[in-house]
Amino acid sequence: MKVLSQAVFLRAAGRPGDLPPPGAPEIAFAGRSNVGKSSALNALTGRKALARTSKTPGRTQTINFYGLGDAGLLVDLPGYGYARVPQALRAKWGELVGSYVRSRASLVGVVVLVDARHPLTPLDRQLLGWLGEARKLVLLAKADKLSRLAQQQTLRAVGAQLPRDEVMLFSSVTGLGVEACRDLLEGWLAAGRENKRPPVKGI
Ligand code: GTP
Ligand code: MG
């Protein structure tokens, strides 16, 4: 059985104290509110309703952990930078996600979703900077909304701006990039289990 299709919901953490102890290798999904993180998790695991998705930004407000048997975990992070979220909730987001990303020993990489139609907004760059040296895969999400030509142009432009990161076109609706993304993430998890870091692109 493919590793990612084994995903089962394990736990939701609403406060740093709720995080499970670090263990098997973890891959987190980050990005602006409504960019399609939960939908990507569902597409990658082949499970339509594993993670809750919504038309309303701000759906996911806890850090949700999904187990992959012995292979590792996938982690759905709350969306970043939704303007209408009250200030108190934003502060809570920073505290929760910040403490997770900065200190999580078992985190082997972060999948960062950016909207393929407006990639690398100031908020996206802030998030990327904030993730620092973490291994990243940047998904150009909702790529189905672009023409084939615009997809290729965007892929080239973003790839040139992020030479150290993997960049892929992705659509949870059409399945574009799903298989390639799955293969890469399975490689990260396998390397994490062997405690080896996979080679960083561009070095
Ligand atoms: P938060 O949890 O609020 O941060 O949002 P999220 O990033 O988890 O987004 P979610 O997966 O809930 O999707 C948000 C909206 O975008 C939903 O209406 C989805 O149906 C839509 N959507 C997600 N992925 C795609 C995609 O690949 N293509 C298109 N066209 N729409 C998508
Ligand atoms: Mg979500």
CSV table of C-alpha atoms and ligand atoms in Angstrom, one decimal:
chain,number,residue,atom,x,y,z
A,1,MET,CA,0.0,0.0,0.0
A,2,LYS,CA,1.2,3.5,-0.7
A,3,VAL,CA,2.4,5.3,2.4
A,4,LEU,CA,0.3,8.4,2.2
A,5,SER,CA,-3.0,6.6,1.6
A,6,GLN,CA,-2.7,5.1,5.1
A,7,ALA,CA,-3.4,8.5,6.7
A,8,VAL,CA,-5.6,8.5,9.8
A,9,PHE,CA,-6.5,11.5,11.9
A,10,LEU,CA,-4.6,11.4,15.2
A,11,ARG,CA,-5.0,14.6,17.1
A,12,ALA,CA,-5.7,18.3,16.9
A,13,ALA,CA,-3.5,20.7,18.9
A,14,GLY,CA,-4.9,24.1,19.8
A,15,ARG,CA,-2.1,25.2,22.1
A,16,PRO,CA,1.6,24.5,22.1
A,17,GLY,CA,1.1,22.3,25.2
A,18,ASP,CA,-1.2,20.0,23.2
A,19,LEU,CA,1.4,19.0,20.6
A,20,PRO,CA,2.2,15.3,20.7
A,21,PRO,CA,5.8,14.4,21.6
A,22,PRO,CA,8.0,14.4,18.5
A,23,GLY,CA,8.6,11.0,17.1
A,24,ALA,CA,8.3,9.6,13.6
A,25,PRO,CA,9.2,12.0,10.7
A,26,GLU,CA,6.7,14.8,10.0
A,27,ILE,CA,5.8,16.9,7.0
A,28,ALA,CA,3.8,20.0,7.6
A,29,PHE,CA,1.5,21.9,5.2
A,30,ALA,CA,1.7,25.6,5.4
A,31,GLY,CA,0.3,28.6,3.4
A,32,ARG,CA,-2.1,31.4,3.4
A,33,SER,CA,-5.7,30.8,4.5
A,34,ASN,CA,-7.9,29.3,1.8
A,35,VAL,CA,-4.9,28.4,-0.5
A,36,GLY,CA,-5.8,24.7,-0.5
A,37,LYS,CA,-3.7,23.0,2.2
A,38,SER,CA,-6.4,20.7,3.5
A,39,SER,CA,-7.5,19.9,-0.1
A,40,ALA,CA,-3.9,19.1,-1.0
A,41,LEU,CA,-3.7,16.7,2.0
A,42,ASN,CA,-6.9,15.0,0.8
A,43,ALA,CA,-5.6,14.7,-2.8
A,44,LEU,CA,-2.2,13.4,-1.7
A,45,THR,CA,-3.7,10.8,0.6
A,46,GLY,CA,-6.4,9.9,-1.9
A,47,ARG,CA,-9.0,10.5,0.9
A,48,LYS,CA,-11.7,13.0,0.0
A,49,ALA,CA,-12.8,13.9,3.5
A,50,LEU,CA,-9.7,13.3,5.6
A,51,ALA,CA,-9.0,17.0,6.3
A,52,ARG,CA,-11.9,19.5,6.4
A,53,THR,CA,-11.9,22.0,3.6
A,54,SER,CA,-14.1,25.1,3.2
A,55,LYS,CA,-14.8,28.0,1.0
A,56,THR,CA,-14.5,30.2,4.1
A,57,PRO,CA,-10.9,31.1,4.9
A,58,GLY,CA,-9.7,30.2,8.4
A,59,ARG,CA,-11.3,26.8,8.4
A,60,THR,CA,-8.4,25.0,10.0
A,61,GLN,CA,-7.6,26.6,13.4
A,62,THR,CA,-5.7,23.8,15.1
A,63,ILE,CA,-2.6,21.9,14.1
A,64,ASN,CA,-4.0,18.6,12.9
A,65,PHE,CA,-1.8,15.5,12.9
A,66,TYR,CA,-2.4,12.5,10.6
A,67,GLY,CA,-0.6,9.3,11.1
A,68,LEU,CA,0.9,7.1,8.4
A,69,GLY,CA,1.5,4.0,10.4
A,70,ASP,CA,5.2,3.6,11.1
A,71,ALA,CA,6.1,5.8,8.1
A,72,GLY,CA,5.6,9.2,9.7
A,73,LEU,CA,3.0,11.9,10.0
A,74,LEU,CA,1.4,14.6,7.9
A,75,VAL,CA,0.5,17.9,9.7
A,76,ASP,CA,-2.2,20.4,8.5
A,77,LEU,CA,-1.4,23.8,9.8
A,78,PRO,CA,-3.9,26.6,10.2
A,79,GLY,CA,-3.9,29.1,7.4
A,80,TYR,CA,-1.7,32.1,7.6
A,81,GLY,CA,-2.5,35.8,7.3
A,82,TYR,CA,-6.3,35.9,6.9
A,83,ALA,CA,-7.1,39.6,7.2
A,84,ARG,CA,-10.5,39.2,8.9
A,85,VAL,CA,-9.2,36.9,11.6
A,86,PRO,CA,-9.3,38.9,14.9
A,87,GLN,CA,-6.0,40.1,16.2
A,88,ALA,CA,-6.2,37.9,19.3
A,89,LEU,CA,-6.6,34.8,17.1
A,90,ARG,CA,-3.7,35.9,14.9
A,91,ALA,CA,-1.5,36.2,17.9
A,92,LYS,CA,-2.6,32.7,18.9
A,93,TRP,CA,-1.7,31.5,15.5
A,94,GLY,CA,1.8,32.9,15.7
A,95,GLU,CA,2.3,31.4,19.1
A,96,LEU,CA,1.0,28.0,18.1
A,97,VAL,CA,2.5,27.6,14.6
A,98,GLY,CA,5.7,29.5,15.5
A,99,SER,CA,6.5,27.2,18.4
A,100,TYR,CA,5.7,24.2,16.3
A,101,VAL,CA,7.9,25.1,13.3
A,102,ARG,CA,10.8,26.5,15.3
A,103,SER,CA,11.2,23.6,17.7
A,104,ARG,CA,9.8,20.5,16.1
A,105,ALA,CA,12.6,18.0,16.1
A,106,SER,CA,10.8,15.5,14.0
A,107,LEU,CA,9.9,17.9,11.2
A,108,VAL,CA,11.6,16.8,8.0
A,109,GLY,CA,10.1,19.3,5.6
A,110,VAL,CA,7.4,21.8,4.9
A,111,VAL,CA,5.1,21.9,2.0
A,112,VAL,CA,4.3,25.6,1.3
A,113,LEU,CA,1.3,26.2,-0.8
A,114,VAL,CA,1.1,29.5,-2.8
A,115,ASP,CA,-1.7,30.5,-5.1
A,116,ALA,CA,-0.5,29.8,-8.6
A,117,ARG,CA,-2.4,32.9,-9.8
A,118,HIS,CA,-0.6,35.3,-7.4
A,119,PRO,CA,2.5,33.5,-6.3
A,120,LEU,CA,5.0,34.9,-3.7
A,121,THR,CA,2.9,37.6,-2.3
A,122,PRO,CA,4.4,39.5,0.6
A,123,LEU,CA,2.7,37.2,3.0
A,124,ASP,CA,4.1,34.1,1.2
A,125,ARG,CA,7.6,35.6,1.4
A,126,GLN,CA,7.1,36.3,5.0
A,127,LEU,CA,6.1,32.7,5.6
A,128,LEU,CA,9.0,31.4,3.6
A,129,GLY,CA,11.5,33.6,5.4
A,130,TRP,CA,10.0,32.5,8.7
A,131,LEU,CA,10.5,28.9,7.8
A,132,GLY,CA,14.2,29.6,7.4
A,133,GLU,CA,16.4,26.7,6.5
A,134,ALA,CA,13.6,24.1,6.7
A,135,ARG,CA,13.4,21.9,3.7
A,136,LYS,CA,10.6,23.2,1.5
A,137,LEU,CA,8.5,22.1,-1.4
A,138,VAL,CA,6.6,25.0,-2.9
A,139,LEU,CA,3.3,24.0,-4.5
A,140,LEU,CA,1.8,26.4,-7.0
A,141,ALA,CA,-1.7,25.5,-5.9
A,142,LYS,CA,-5.0,25.8,-7.8
A,143,ALA,CA,-2.9,25.6,-11.0
A,144,ASP,CA,-6.0,24.4,-12.8
A,145,LYS,CA,-7.1,28.1,-12.8
A,146,LEU,CA,-4.2,28.9,-15.2
A,147,SER,CA,-3.7,28.2,-18.9
A,148,ARG,CA,-1.0,25.6,-19.8
A,149,LEU,CA,1.2,28.5,-21.0
A,150,ALA,CA,0.7,30.5,-17.8
A,151,GLN,CA,1.4,27.4,-15.7
A,152,GLN,CA,4.8,27.0,-17.4
A,153,GLN,CA,5.7,30.7,-17.1
A,154,THR,CA,4.8,30.7,-13.4
A,155,LEU,CA,6.7,27.6,-12.7
A,156,ARG,CA,9.8,29.0,-14.4
A,157,ALA,CA,9.5,32.4,-12.7
A,158,VAL,CA,9.0,31.0,-9.2
A,159,GLY,CA,11.7,28.3,-9.7
A,160,ALA,CA,14.1,31.0,-10.6
A,161,GLN,CA,13.3,33.0,-7.4
A,162,LEU,CA,13.6,30.0,-5.1
A,163,PRO,CA,16.6,28.1,-6.4
A,164,ARG,CA,17.1,26.2,-3.2
A,165,ASP,CA,13.5,24.9,-3.0
A,166,GLU,CA,11.6,22.3,-5.0
A,167,VAL,CA,8.7,24.0,-6.9
A,168,MET,CA,5.8,22.2,-8.5
A,169,LEU,CA,2.5,22.9,-10.2
A,170,PHE,CA,-0.3,21.5,-8.2
A,171,SER,CA,-4.1,21.1,-8.4
A,172,SER,CA,-6.2,19.1,-6.0
A,173,VAL,CA,-9.0,19.4,-8.6
A,174,THR,CA,-7.3,17.9,-11.6
A,175,GLY,CA,-4.6,15.9,-9.9
A,176,LEU,CA,-1.8,17.9,-11.6
A,177,GLY,CA,1.4,17.3,-9.6
A,178,VAL,CA,-0.2,15.0,-7.1
A,179,GLU,CA,1.8,11.9,-8.0
A,180,ALA,CA,5.1,13.8,-8.3
A,181,CYS,CA,4.5,15.5,-4.9
A,182,ARG,CA,3.6,12.1,-3.3
A,183,ASP,CA,6.9,10.6,-4.5
A,184,LEU,CA,8.9,13.5,-3.2
A,185,LEU,CA,7.2,13.4,0.2
A,186,GLU,CA,7.6,9.7,0.5
A,187,GLY,CA,11.3,10.2,-0.1
A,188,TRP,CA,11.5,12.8,2.6
A,189,LEU,CA,9.8,10.5,5.1
A,190,ALA,CA,12.0,7.5,4.1
A,191,ALA,CA,15.2,9.6,4.5
A,192,GLY,CA,13.8,10.9,7.8
A,193,ARG,CA,13.3,7.4,9.1
A,194,GLU,CA,16.9,6.7,8.2
A,195,ASN,CA,17.8,10.0,9.9
A,196,LYS,CA,19.5,11.2,6.7
A,197,ARG,CA,18.6,14.5,5.1
A,198,PRO,CA,17.8,14.2,1.4
A,199,PRO,CA,20.0,16.3,-0.8
A,200,VAL,CA,19.0,20.0,-1.0
A,201,LYS,CA,18.3,21.1,-4.5
A,202,GLY,CA,20.7,23.7,-5.9
A,203,ILE,CA,23.7,22.8,-3.8
B,1,GTP,P1,-7.7,27.1,5.7
B,1,GTP,O1,-7.8,25.9,6.5
B,1,GTP,O2,-8.8,28.1,5.9
B,1,GTP,O3,-6.4,27.8,5.9
B,1,GTP,O4,-7.8,26.8,4.1
B,1,GTP,P2,-7.0,25.7,3.3
B,1,GTP,O5,-5.7,26.2,2.8
B,1,GTP,O6,-6.9,24.4,4.1
B,1,GTP,O7,-7.9,25.5,2.0
B,1,GTP,P3,-9.0,24.4,1.7
B,1,GTP,O8,-8.3,23.2,1.3
B,1,GTP,O9,-10.0,24.4,2.7
B,1,GTP,O10,-9.6,25.0,0.3
B,1,GTP,C1,-10.1,26.3,0.2
B,1,GTP,C2,-11.0,26.5,-1.0
B,1,GTP,O11,-10.2,26.3,-2.2
B,1,GTP,C3,-12.1,25.4,-1.1
B,1,GTP,O12,-13.3,26.0,-1.6
B,1,GTP,C4,-11.5,24.4,-2.1
B,1,GTP,O13,-12.5,23.7,-2.8
B,1,GTP,C5,-10.7,25.3,-3.1
B,1,GTP,N1,-9.6,24.6,-3.7
B,1,GTP,C6,-8.6,23.9,-3.0
B,1,GTP,N2,-7.7,23.3,-3.8
B,1,GTP,C7,-8.1,23.7,-5.1
B,1,GTP,C8,-7.5,23.5,-6.4
B,1,GTP,O14,-6.5,22.8,-6.6
B,1,GTP,N3,-8.2,24.0,-7.4
B,1,GTP,C9,-9.3,24.8,-7.3
B,1,GTP,N4,-9.9,25.3,-8.4
B,1,GTP,N5,-9.9,25.0,-6.1
B,1,GTP,C10,-9.3,24.5,-5.0
B,2,MG,MG,-7.4,23.9,6.0
